[in-house]
Amino acid sequence: MEFTINQYFSKQNGRCGYCKGLKTSVSHGMHSYTMFPQDYQELIDRGWRRSGLYCYKPLNNETCCPCYTIKCDALEFKLNKSHKKILKRMTRFLRDGKKDKSEESGTANAVKQVKDDGGATDGAVNEMDTIGGMNDEPREPNLPITDVDLAVVAAANPEKHESARKQHESFDDQQSTQPESVSNSTTESADVADGQIATKKSHNATNVQCKKAKIIRLERRQAKIVAAGGVQVAESKKAATKKQTNAQEKTLADYFADASPSDKHKLQLKLVHVKSQEFKDTLDTTYALYQKYQTIIHNDPPTLISDYLEFLQESPVKHKKTRDGPAVGYGSFHQQYWLDDKLIAVAVIDILPYCVSSVYFFYDPDYSFLSLGTYGSLREIDLVQQLADKVPALKYYYMGFYIHSCPKMRYKGRLTPSYLLCPEVYTWHLLTDEIRDKLNQNKYQRFNANTDAKDVDDFQDSDLNKVVLLYDNTCLTYRQYIQSFKIPSIDNMLDVIRSRIYKKLTGDDDDRAVVIEYGKLVGKSLSHRMLYVKT
């Protein structure tokens, strides 16, 4: 029998990667040795997120910069004007093999802008059994069991959680300045190149906006029609044109299908599982790209390959395949972007029962002019849409956290429609201007306006006895754990020693308060089926 196995570390205080405050970031943390995809899906739907093997849940009502889980409905996703420009720019580059003059001059400035901002980033082939994660019913383990090898658990070195937590803080640093600082800069250059708005100096040294000749001609034509009394005709033509445009609206799939054999460049995306041989075969290449990205974009010193693997390859999420799941299975993957024979970007993602969850994204700074940060998000949404063709429930794109108090992180809300997770009752709410206004007034918000609404999977003190622990290589409930330490008498020295050992190991309260805290954070159903490592 297999289980998700976690070691909980309670509340953690650390440096904030968004406002740079020292010890102002407050979150709950746990080290995950192994985890089923369904279990991780339920955890992120309760505000958790992973960085390597370290899982953390911000305490939003205490932390300096509240972090709200955000997701986009990929099947209802709408492209905006900026997205279309980026997609067209990539299409032109692949077709013609060259970039616009404005892009050539703007690339260095774009990279410099990102560096000035401090960096940019966001974000097994076995048949899955019902124990593993696709069954929503709580698992009732056969108790006790002794087939969990503690040597394997110990080998994972739970003390690594401290370095993992520090890596998570560094991860926040890099997320605090998103790739849109590159995208915005290049998009502005593209606007000028497209001739929508140009600026020139007049004789008195003031800036004068000049309209496109096409726009001027259109305005003149409309003025003539109005002067001739044809207002209704003009409106009907405008409505017909708009209707025709909407009917011909290109989808994401249409943009990505525009490739032609005559294109100068070929862009190929490869989905590689983090434990596969293909990942090992391309490790040197991906590691070199990561080094280049970190040193140029983030001004970070070179990192060891072991740190790279701990951060972006290690994952507790098991690779599972099911008959009704995606062909690639559920688990952790790298989506590699190959331009001809050169790797230019890598997206680190988790594929889960209801979503694709973005973990990290890094790219070659030489290709900043392509706005790869935004382009990568669009590609990941396209991946969700493809997976949803076979697995309709898998229709969401999770972007990690939305931090409204950090302006550089608000770009995630521009992927519409997006939803924020209520930090109190774990319900989803459409991100609207009304919610943005409330967050402007107070950075912590309960999005569910119904004060009577409760967490449907709320953990009560009465649920404590069914929490499943891993103790002394044995799986047992909290009730069984307490009963195993009942002391019949202290008439002899052995009983006295046993009593003292018990108190030293567990404390007088048997860790009751900590286990209850854990149960409330992960929810009743997960606390009754995931193993809580009791040392």
Coordinates of C-alpha atoms in Angstrom, one line a residue:
M1 CA 0.0 0.0 0.0
E2 CA 1.3 3.4 -0.9
F3 CA 0.8 6.8 0.8
T4 CA 1.6 10.5 0.5
I5 CA 4.2 11.1 3.2
N6 CA 4.8 14.5 4.7
Q7 CA 6.7 15.9 7.6
Y8 CA 5.0 19.0 9.0
F9 CA 7.1 22.0 10.4
S10 CA 4.3 24.3 11.5
K11 CA 4.8 28.1 11.2
Q12 CA 7.9 29.5 9.4
N13 CA 9.1 33.1 9.4
G14 CA 11.4 34.2 6.6
R15 CA 12.5 37.0 4.3
C16 CA 9.9 38.2 1.9
G17 CA 10.8 38.0 -1.8
Y18 CA 8.2 40.6 -2.7
C19 CA 8.6 43.5 -0.3
K20 CA 12.1 42.4 0.8
G21 CA 11.1 42.5 4.5
L22 CA 13.2 40.5 6.9
K23 CA 11.3 37.8 8.8
T24 CA 8.0 39.3 7.7
S25 CA 6.9 36.4 5.5
V26 CA 4.8 34.0 7.5
S27 CA 3.8 30.6 6.2
H28 CA 3.3 27.0 7.2
G29 CA 5.8 24.5 5.7
M30 CA 6.2 20.8 5.3
H31 CA 8.7 18.5 3.6
S32 CA 7.0 16.1 1.2
Y33 CA 8.8 12.7 0.6
T34 CA 6.2 11.5 -1.9
M35 CA 2.8 12.6 -3.0
F36 CA 0.0 11.4 -5.2
P37 CA -1.2 13.8 -7.9
Q38 CA -4.8 13.9 -6.5
D39 CA -3.4 14.8 -3.0
Y40 CA -1.3 17.7 -4.4
Q41 CA -4.3 18.9 -6.4
E42 CA -6.3 19.1 -3.1
L43 CA -3.4 20.8 -1.4
I44 CA -3.1 23.6 -3.9
D45 CA -6.9 24.0 -3.8
R46 CA -6.4 24.8 -0.1
G47 CA -3.6 27.4 -0.8
W48 CA -0.5 25.2 -0.7
R49 CA 2.3 25.3 -3.3
R50 CA 5.6 23.5 -3.8
S51 CA 9.2 24.5 -4.4
G52 CA 11.1 21.3 -5.0
L53 CA 10.1 18.9 -2.2
Y54 CA 9.2 21.8 0.1
C55 CA 5.5 22.7 0.4
Y56 CA 4.3 25.9 1.9
K57 CA 1.1 27.7 2.6
P58 CA 1.3 31.5 3.3
L59 CA -0.6 32.7 6.4
N60 CA -2.3 35.5 4.5
N61 CA -3.8 37.2 7.5
E62 CA -0.4 37.6 9.1
T63 CA 2.2 37.7 6.3
C64 CA 3.4 41.0 4.9
C65 CA 2.4 40.2 1.3
P66 CA -0.8 38.0 1.1
C67 CA -0.5 35.3 -1.6
Y68 CA -3.8 34.2 -3.2
T69 CA -3.9 31.0 -5.4
I70 CA -4.9 32.0 -8.9
K71 CA -6.2 29.9 -11.8
C72 CA -7.4 30.6 -15.3
D73 CA -10.2 28.7 -17.0
A74 CA -8.3 27.6 -20.1
L75 CA -11.4 26.6 -22.0
E76 CA -12.9 30.1 -21.6
F77 CA -9.6 32.0 -22.1
K78 CA -9.8 35.2 -24.2
L79 CA -6.8 36.5 -26.1
N80 CA -6.2 40.2 -25.7
K81 CA -4.5 42.7 -28.0
S82 CA -1.1 42.3 -26.3
H83 CA -1.3 38.5 -26.5
K84 CA -2.0 38.7 -30.3
K85 CA 0.9 41.0 -30.9
I86 CA 3.3 38.6 -29.2
L87 CA 1.9 35.6 -31.1
K88 CA 2.2 37.5 -34.4
R89 CA 5.7 38.5 -33.5
M90 CA 6.7 34.9 -33.0
T91 CA 5.0 33.9 -36.2
R92 CA 6.9 36.5 -38.2
F93 CA 10.2 35.5 -36.6
L94 CA 9.7 31.8 -37.4
R95 CA 8.6 32.6 -40.9
D96 CA 11.1 35.2 -41.9
G97 CA 14.0 34.4 -39.6
K98 CA 14.6 37.9 -38.5
K99 CA 13.2 40.4 -36.0
D100 CA 11.9 43.9 -36.5
K101 CA 14.4 46.8 -36.3
S102 CA 12.5 48.1 -33.2
E103 CA 13.0 44.7 -31.6
E104 CA 16.7 44.6 -32.4
S105 CA 17.2 48.0 -30.6
G106 CA 14.8 47.2 -27.8
T107 CA 16.2 43.8 -26.7
A108 CA 19.1 45.1 -24.8
N109 CA 17.0 47.7 -23.1
A110 CA 14.4 45.0 -22.2
V111 CA 17.0 42.8 -20.6
K112 CA 18.4 45.8 -18.7
Q113 CA 14.9 46.7 -17.5
V114 CA 14.4 43.2 -16.1
K115 CA 17.9 43.3 -14.4
D116 CA 17.1 46.7 -12.9
D117 CA 13.9 45.3 -11.5
G118 CA 15.8 42.5 -9.9
G119 CA 14.9 39.6 -12.2
A120 CA 11.9 38.0 -13.7
T121 CA 10.0 34.8 -13.6
D122 CA 6.8 33.9 -12.8
G123 CA 5.6 30.4 -13.3
A124 CA 5.9 6.4 -13.7
V125 CA 4.1 4.6 -16.0
N126 CA 2.2 2.4 -13.6
E127 CA -1.5 2.2 -13.7
M128 CA -2.9 4.5 -10.9
D129 CA -5.0 2.6 -8.4
T130 CA -7.8 4.1 -6.3
I131 CA -5.5 4.5 -3.4
G132 CA -3.2 6.6 -5.5
G133 CA -5.3 9.6 -6.2
M134 CA -8.1 9.6 -8.8
N135 CA -10.6 8.4 -6.2
D136 CA -12.0 11.2 -4.2
E137 CA -13.1 8.9 -1.4
P138 CA -10.8 9.0 1.7
R139 CA -8.4 6.0 1.9
E140 CA -8.7 3.8 5.0
P141 CA -5.3 2.2 5.5
N142 CA -5.0 -1.3 6.8
L143 CA -3.6 -0.7 10.3
P144 CA -1.0 -1.3 11.4
I145 CA 1.3 -1.8 8.4
T146 CA 5.1 -2.2 8.4
D147 CA 5.9 -2.1 4.6
V148 CA 6.9 1.6 4.8
D149 CA 10.7 1.6 4.9
L150 CA 11.8 4.4 7.3
A151 CA 15.3 4.0 5.8
V152 CA 13.9 5.5 2.6
V153 CA 12.2 8.3 4.5
A154 CA 15.4 9.0 6.5
A155 CA 17.5 9.0 3.3
A156 CA 15.4 11.9 2.1
N157 CA 17.0 13.9 5.0
P158 CA 14.2 16.0 6.5
E159 CA 16.8 18.5 7.6
K160 CA 17.0 19.5 4.0
H161 CA 13.7 21.4 4.5
E162 CA 15.7 24.4 5.8
S163 CA 17.7 24.7 2.6
A164 CA 14.5 24.1 0.6
R165 CA 12.7 26.9 2.5
K166 CA 15.6 29.2 1.7
Q167 CA 15.4 28.2 -1.9
H168 CA 11.6 29.0 -1.7
E169 CA 12.5 32.5 -0.4
S170 CA 14.9 32.9 -3.4
F171 CA 12.1 31.6 -5.6
D172 CA 9.8 34.4 -4.3
D173 CA 12.6 36.9 -5.0
Q174 CA 12.6 35.9 -8.7
Q175 CA 8.8 35.7 -8.9
S176 CA 8.5 39.3 -7.6
T177 CA 9.5 40.7 -11.0
Q178 CA 7.7 38.8 -13.7
P179 CA 8.8 38.3 -17.3
E180 CA 6.3 40.9 -18.4
S181 CA 8.9 43.6 -17.7
V182 CA 10.5 42.1 -20.8
S183 CA 7.2 41.6 -22.5
N184 CA 5.9 45.1 -21.8
S185 CA 9.1 46.7 -23.0
T186 CA 9.1 44.8 -26.3
T187 CA 5.4 45.2 -26.7
E188 CA 5.8 48.9 -26.5
S189 CA 8.5 48.8 -29.2
A190 CA 6.2 46.7 -31.3
D191 CA 3.4 49.3 -30.9
V192 CA 5.7 51.9 -32.4
A193 CA 6.9 49.6 -35.1
D194 CA 3.3 48.8 -36.1
G195 CA 2.7 52.5 -36.5
Q196 CA -0.2 52.7 -34.1
I197 CA 1.1 55.7 -32.3
A198 CA 4.3 57.5 -33.3
T199 CA 5.9 60.6 -31.6
K200 CA 7.9 63.3 -33.2
K201 CA 9.4 66.6 -32.1
S202 CA 7.7 69.7 -33.3
H203 CA 9.5 73.0 -34.0
N204 CA 8.8 74.1 -30.4
A205 CA 10.4 70.9 -29.0
T206 CA 7.1 69.5 -27.7
N207 CA 5.8 66.0 -28.4
V208 CA 3.0 65.8 -30.9
Q209 CA 1.0 62.6 -31.5
C210 CA 0.7 61.6 -35.2
K211 CA -2.1 59.3 -36.3
K212 CA -1.8 56.6 -38.8
A213 CA -2.6 57.6 -42.3
K214 CA -5.1 54.7 -42.4
I215 CA -7.0 56.1 -39.4
I216 CA -7.0 59.6 -40.9
R217 CA -8.5 58.3 -44.1
L218 CA -11.1 56.3 -42.2
E219 CA -12.1 59.3 -40.2
R220 CA -12.5 61.4 -43.3
R221 CA -14.6 58.8 -44.9
Q222 CA -16.9 58.6 -41.9
A223 CA -17.2 62.3 -41.8
K224 CA -18.4 62.4 -45.4
I225 CA -20.9 59.7 -44.8
V226 CA -22.3 61.6 -41.8
A227 CA -22.4 64.8 -43.8
A228 CA -24.4 63.0 -46.4
G229 CA -26.9 61.9 -43.9
G230 CA -25.8 58.3 -43.8
V231 CA -25.2 57.8 -40.1
Q232 CA -27.4 54.6 -40.0
V233 CA -25.6 53.2 -43.0
A234 CA -22.2 53.8 -41.3
E235 CA -23.3 52.2 -38.1
S236 CA -24.7 49.1 -39.9
K237 CA -21.5 48.7 -41.8
K238 CA -19.5 49.0 -38.6
A239 CA -21.6 46.4 -36.9
A240 CA -21.3 44.0 -39.9
T241 CA -17.5 44.5 -40.0
K242 CA -17.4 43.8 -36.2
K243 CA -19.5 40.6 -36.6
Q244 CA -17.3 39.4 -39.4
T245 CA -14.2 40.0 -37.4
N246 CA -15.6 38.1 -34.4
A247 CA -16.6 35.2 -36.6
Q248 CA -13.0 35.0 -37.9
E249 CA -11.3 35.4 -34.5
K250 CA -8.2 33.2 -34.3
T251 CA -7.8 30.8 -31.4
L252 CA -4.6 29.9 -29.7
A253 CA -4.5 26.6 -31.7
D254 CA -4.8 28.6 -34.9
Y255 CA -1.8 30.7 -34.1
F256 CA 0.4 27.7 -33.2
A257 CA -0.8 25.9 -36.4
D258 CA 0.5 28.7 -38.6
A259 CA 3.9 26.9 -39.1
S260 CA 4.9 26.2 -42.7
P261 CA 7.6 24.0 -44.2
S262 CA 9.0 27.1 -45.8
D263 CA 9.6 28.9 -42.5
K264 CA 13.1 29.9 -41.7
H265 CA 12.9 28.5 -38.2
K266 CA 11.1 25.6 -36.6
L267 CA 10.0 25.8 -33.0
Q268 CA 9.3 22.4 -31.3
L269 CA 8.0 21.8 -27.8
K270 CA 8.9 18.6 -26.0
L271 CA 7.2 17.5 -22.8
V272 CA 9.8 15.6 -20.7
H273 CA 9.1 13.9 -17.3
V274 CA 11.7 14.9 -14.7
K275 CA 12.6 11.3 -14.0
S276 CA 12.9 10.2 -17.6
Q277 CA 16.0 9.3 -19.6
E278 CA 15.3 12.2 -21.9
F279 CA 15.6 14.5 -19.0
K280 CA 19.0 13.0 -18.1
D281 CA 20.1 13.2 -21.8
T282 CA 19.3 17.0 -22.0
L283 CA 20.4 17.8 -18.4
D284 CA 23.7 19.6 -19.4
T285 CA 21.8 21.7 -21.9
T286 CA 19.0 22.7 -19.6
Y287 CA 21.4 23.4 -16.7
A288 CA 23.6 25.6 -19.0
L289 CA 20.4 27.6 -20.0
Y290 CA 19.4 28.0 -16.4
Q291 CA 22.9 29.3 -15.5
K292 CA 22.7 31.8 -18.3
Y293 CA 19.3 33.0 -17.3
Q294 CA 20.2 33.3 -13.6
T295 CA 23.4 35.2 -14.2
I296 CA 22.2 37.6 -16.9
I297 CA 18.6 38.2 -15.8
H298 CA 18.9 37.9 -12.0
N299 CA 22.6 38.8 -11.5
D300 CA 22.9 35.7 -9.4
P301 CA 26.3 33.9 -9.0
P302 CA 26.6 30.5 -10.8
T303 CA 24.8 27.7 -9.0
L304 CA 25.8 24.0 -8.5
I305 CA 24.0 21.5 -10.6
S306 CA 22.8 19.8 -7.4
D307 CA 21.0 23.1 -6.4
Y308 CA 19.4 23.2 -9.9
L309 CA 18.2 19.6 -9.5
E310 CA 16.9 20.2 -6.0
F311 CA 15.0 23.3 -7.1
L312 CA 13.6 22.3 -10.5
Q313 CA 13.9 18.5 -10.9
E314 CA 13.1 17.1 -7.5
S315 CA 9.4 16.7 -7.0
P316 CA 7.3 14.7 -4.6
V317 CA 4.5 14.3 -7.1
K318 CA 4.4 10.6 -8.3
H319 CA 4.2 9.9 -12.1
K320 CA 0.9 8.1 -12.5
K321 CA -1.0 7.0 -15.6
T322 CA -4.7 6.1 -15.7
R323 CA -6.9 4.7 -18.3
D324 CA -9.0 7.9 -18.5
G325 CA -6.1 10.3 -17.8
P326 CA -3.8 12.2 -20.2
A327 CA -1.5 10.0 -22.3
V328 CA 1.6 11.5 -20.7
G329 CA 0.2 10.8 -17.2
Y330 CA 0.1 13.0 -14.1
G331 CA 3.3 14.2 -12.5
S332 CA 6.1 16.8 -12.9
F333 CA 7.5 17.7 -16.3
H334 CA 9.8 20.1 -18.1
Q335 CA 8.3 21.6 -21.3
Q336 CA 11.3 22.3 -23.5
Y337 CA 11.3 24.9 -26.3
W338 CA 13.7 24.0 -29.1
L339 CA 14.3 26.6 -31.8
D340 CA 15.8 24.4 -34.6
D341 CA 18.4 22.6 -32.5
K342 CA 18.8 25.2 -29.8
L343 CA 17.1 25.1 -26.4
I344 CA 15.7 28.6 -25.8
A345 CA 13.3 28.1 -22.9
V346 CA 12.1 25.6 -20.3
A347 CA 8.7 25.6 -18.4
V348 CA 8.6 23.5 -15.2
I349 CA 5.0 22.3 -14.7
D350 CA 2.9 19.8 -12.8
I351 CA 0.1 18.0 -14.6
L352 CA -2.6 17.2 -12.1
P353 CA -6.2 15.8 -12.3
Y354 CA -7.8 19.2 -12.8
C355 CA -5.0 21.5 -14.0
V356 CA -1.6 22.3 -15.3
S357 CA 0.2 24.0 -12.5
S358 CA 3.1 26.4 -13.4
V359 CA 6.1 26.0 -11.2
Y360 CA 8.9 28.0 -12.9
F361 CA 10.0 29.3 -16.3
F362 CA 13.4 30.3 -17.6
Y363 CA 14.7 31.3 -21.0
D364 CA 17.6 32.4 -23.1
P365 CA 18.0 36.2 -22.6
D366 CA 19.2 36.5 -26.3
Y367 CA 15.5 35.9 -27.2
S368 CA 13.9 38.4 -24.9
F369 CA 12.5 40.2 -27.9
L370 CA 10.1 37.3 -28.3
S371 CA 8.4 38.0 -24.9
L372 CA 9.0 34.4 -24.0
G373 CA 7.5 34.9 -20.5
T374 CA 4.0 35.7 -21.9
Y375 CA 4.5 33.3 -24.9
G376 CA 5.2 30.5 -22.4
S377 CA 2.0 31.2 -20.5
L378 CA 0.0 31.1 -23.7
R379 CA 1.7 27.8 -24.7
E380 CA 0.8 26.3 -21.3
I381 CA -2.8 27.4 -21.7
D382 CA -2.8 25.7 -25.1
L383 CA -1.4 22.5 -23.4
V384 CA -4.4 22.6 -21.0
Q385 CA -6.8 22.9 -23.9
Q386 CA -5.2 19.9 -25.6
L387 CA -5.3 17.8 -22.5
A388 CA -8.9 18.8 -21.9
D389 CA -9.9 17.2 -25.2
K390 CA -9.4 13.8 -23.6
V391 CA -9.8 14.7 -19.9
P392 CA -12.6 17.4 -19.7
A393 CA -12.0 17.9 -15.9
L394 CA -8.4 19.0 -16.6
K395 CA -9.3 22.5 -17.8
Y396 CA -7.5 25.0 -15.5
Y397 CA -4.2 26.7 -15.7
Y398 CA -2.8 27.4 -12.2
M399 CA -0.3 30.3 -12.1
G400 CA 0.8 30.0 -8.6
F401 CA 0.1 33.0 -6.4
Y402 CA -1.4 36.4 -7.1
I403 CA 0.2 39.1 -4.9
H404 CA -1.8 42.2 -5.4
S405 CA 0.4 44.2 -3.0
C406 CA 3.3 43.6 -5.4
P407 CA 2.4 45.5 -8.6
K408 CA 4.8 43.4 -10.7
M409 CA 2.9 40.3 -9.9
R410 CA -0.5 41.6 -11.0
Y411 CA 0.1 40.6 -14.6
K412 CA -1.3 37.1 -13.8
G413 CA -4.7 38.7 -13.5
R414 CA -4.6 39.7 -17.2
L415 CA -5.1 36.1 -18.2
T416 CA -8.9 36.1 -18.3
P417 CA -11.1 34.7 -16.9
S418 CA -9.0 34.2 -13.7
Y419 CA -10.2 33.2 -10.3
L420 CA -8.8 33.7 -6.8
L421 CA -9.1 31.2 -3.9
C422 CA -10.8 32.5 -0.7
P423 CA -8.2 32.0 2.1
E424 CA -10.8 31.1 4.6
V425 CA -13.4 28.8 3.0
Y426 CA -11.5 27.8 -0.1
T427 CA -14.1 28.8 -2.7
W428 CA -13.2 30.3 -6.1
H429 CA -14.1 33.8 -7.1
L430 CA -13.8 35.6 -10.4
L431 CA -11.1 38.3 -10.3
T432 CA -13.0 41.5 -11.0
D433 CA -12.3 45.2 -10.7
E434 CA -14.5 45.1 -7.5
I435 CA -12.1 42.6 -5.9
R436 CA -9.1 44.6 -7.1
D437 CA -10.6 47.7 -5.5
K438 CA -11.0 45.8 -2.2
L439 CA -7.4 44.6 -2.3
N440 CA -6.3 48.2 -2.9
Q441 CA -8.1 49.1 0.4
N442 CA -7.0 46.1 2.4
K443 CA -4.4 43.6 1.1
Y444 CA -6.1 40.8 3.1
Q445 CA -9.5 39.8 1.9
R446 CA -12.0 37.0 2.5
F447 CA -13.5 36.8 -1.0
N448 CA -16.6 34.8 0.0
A449 CA -19.1 37.5 1.0
N450 CA -21.4 34.9 2.7
T451 CA -20.4 35.1 6.4
D452 CA -22.2 31.8 7.0
A453 CA -20.1 29.9 4.5
K454 CA -17.8 27.3 6.0
D455 CA -14.9 25.2 4.8
V456 CA -16.7 22.1 3.5
D457 CA -13.6 19.9 4.5
D458 CA -13.1 21.6 7.8
F459 CA -11.1 19.7 10.4
Q460 CA -12.6 19.5 13.9
D461 CA -11.0 18.4 17.1
S462 CA -13.2 15.3 17.0
D463 CA -11.4 14.3 13.7
L464 CA -8.0 14.1 15.5
N465 CA -8.2 10.4 16.4
K466 CA -8.4 9.4 12.7
V467 CA -5.3 11.4 11.6
V468 CA -2.8 8.9 10.1
L469 CA 0.8 8.9 11.5
L470 CA 3.9 7.2 10.4
Y471 CA 5.7 6.3 13.6
D472 CA 8.5 3.7 14.2
N473 CA 8.0 2.3 10.7
T474 CA 4.4 1.7 11.4
C475 CA 1.2 3.4 10.0
L476 CA -1.3 4.0 12.8
T477 CA -4.0 6.4 13.7
Y478 CA -3.5 9.1 16.3
R479 CA -5.8 7.2 18.7
Q480 CA -3.6 4.0 18.3
Y481 CA -0.5 6.1 18.7
I482 CA -1.7 7.4 22.1
Q483 CA -2.9 4.0 23.2
S484 CA 0.4 2.5 22.5
F485 CA 2.0 4.7 25.1
K486 CA -0.5 4.0 27.9
I487 CA 1.5 3.0 31.0
P488 CA -0.2 0.4 33.1
S489 CA 1.9 1.1 36.2
I490 CA 5.1 2.6 37.3
D491 CA 5.9 0.0 39.9
N492 CA 9.2 -0.7 38.3
M493 CA 12.1 1.2 36.8
L494 CA 11.3 0.1 33.3
D495 CA 7.9 1.8 33.4
V496 CA 9.5 5.0 34.8
I497 CA 12.0 5.0 32.0
R498 CA 9.3 4.4 29.5
S499 CA 7.3 7.3 30.8
R500 CA 10.2 9.7 30.6
I501 CA 11.1 8.7 27.1
Y502 CA 7.4 9.2 26.1
K503 CA 7.4 12.7 27.5
K504 CA 10.7 13.6 25.9
L505 CA 9.6 12.3 22.5
T506 CA 6.1 13.7 22.3
G507 CA 5.7 16.3 25.0
D508 CA 3.0 16.3 27.7
D509 CA 0.3 17.1 25.2
D510 CA 1.3 14.4 22.7
D511 CA 1.7 17.1 20.0
R512 CA -2.0 17.4 20.0
A513 CA -2.1 21.1 19.2
V514 CA 0.4 20.8 16.3
V515 CA -1.5 17.8 14.8
I516 CA -4.8 19.7 15.0
E517 CA -3.1 22.7 13.3
Y518 CA -1.9 20.4 10.5
G519 CA -5.3 18.9 10.1
K520 CA -7.0 22.3 9.7
L521 CA -4.4 23.3 7.1
V522 CA -4.6 20.2 4.9
G523 CA -8.3 19.5 5.5
K524 CA -10.1 16.5 7.1
S525 CA -10.0 14.2 4.2
L526 CA -6.3 14.6 3.5
S527 CA -5.3 14.3 7.1
H528 CA -7.1 10.9 7.2
R529 CA -5.2 9.5 4.3
M530 CA -1.7 11.2 4.1
L531 CA 0.9 10.0 6.5
Y532 CA 2.1 12.6 9.0
V533 CA 5.7 11.7 9.9
K534 CA 6.0 11.5 13.7
T535 CA 9.6 11.6 14.9

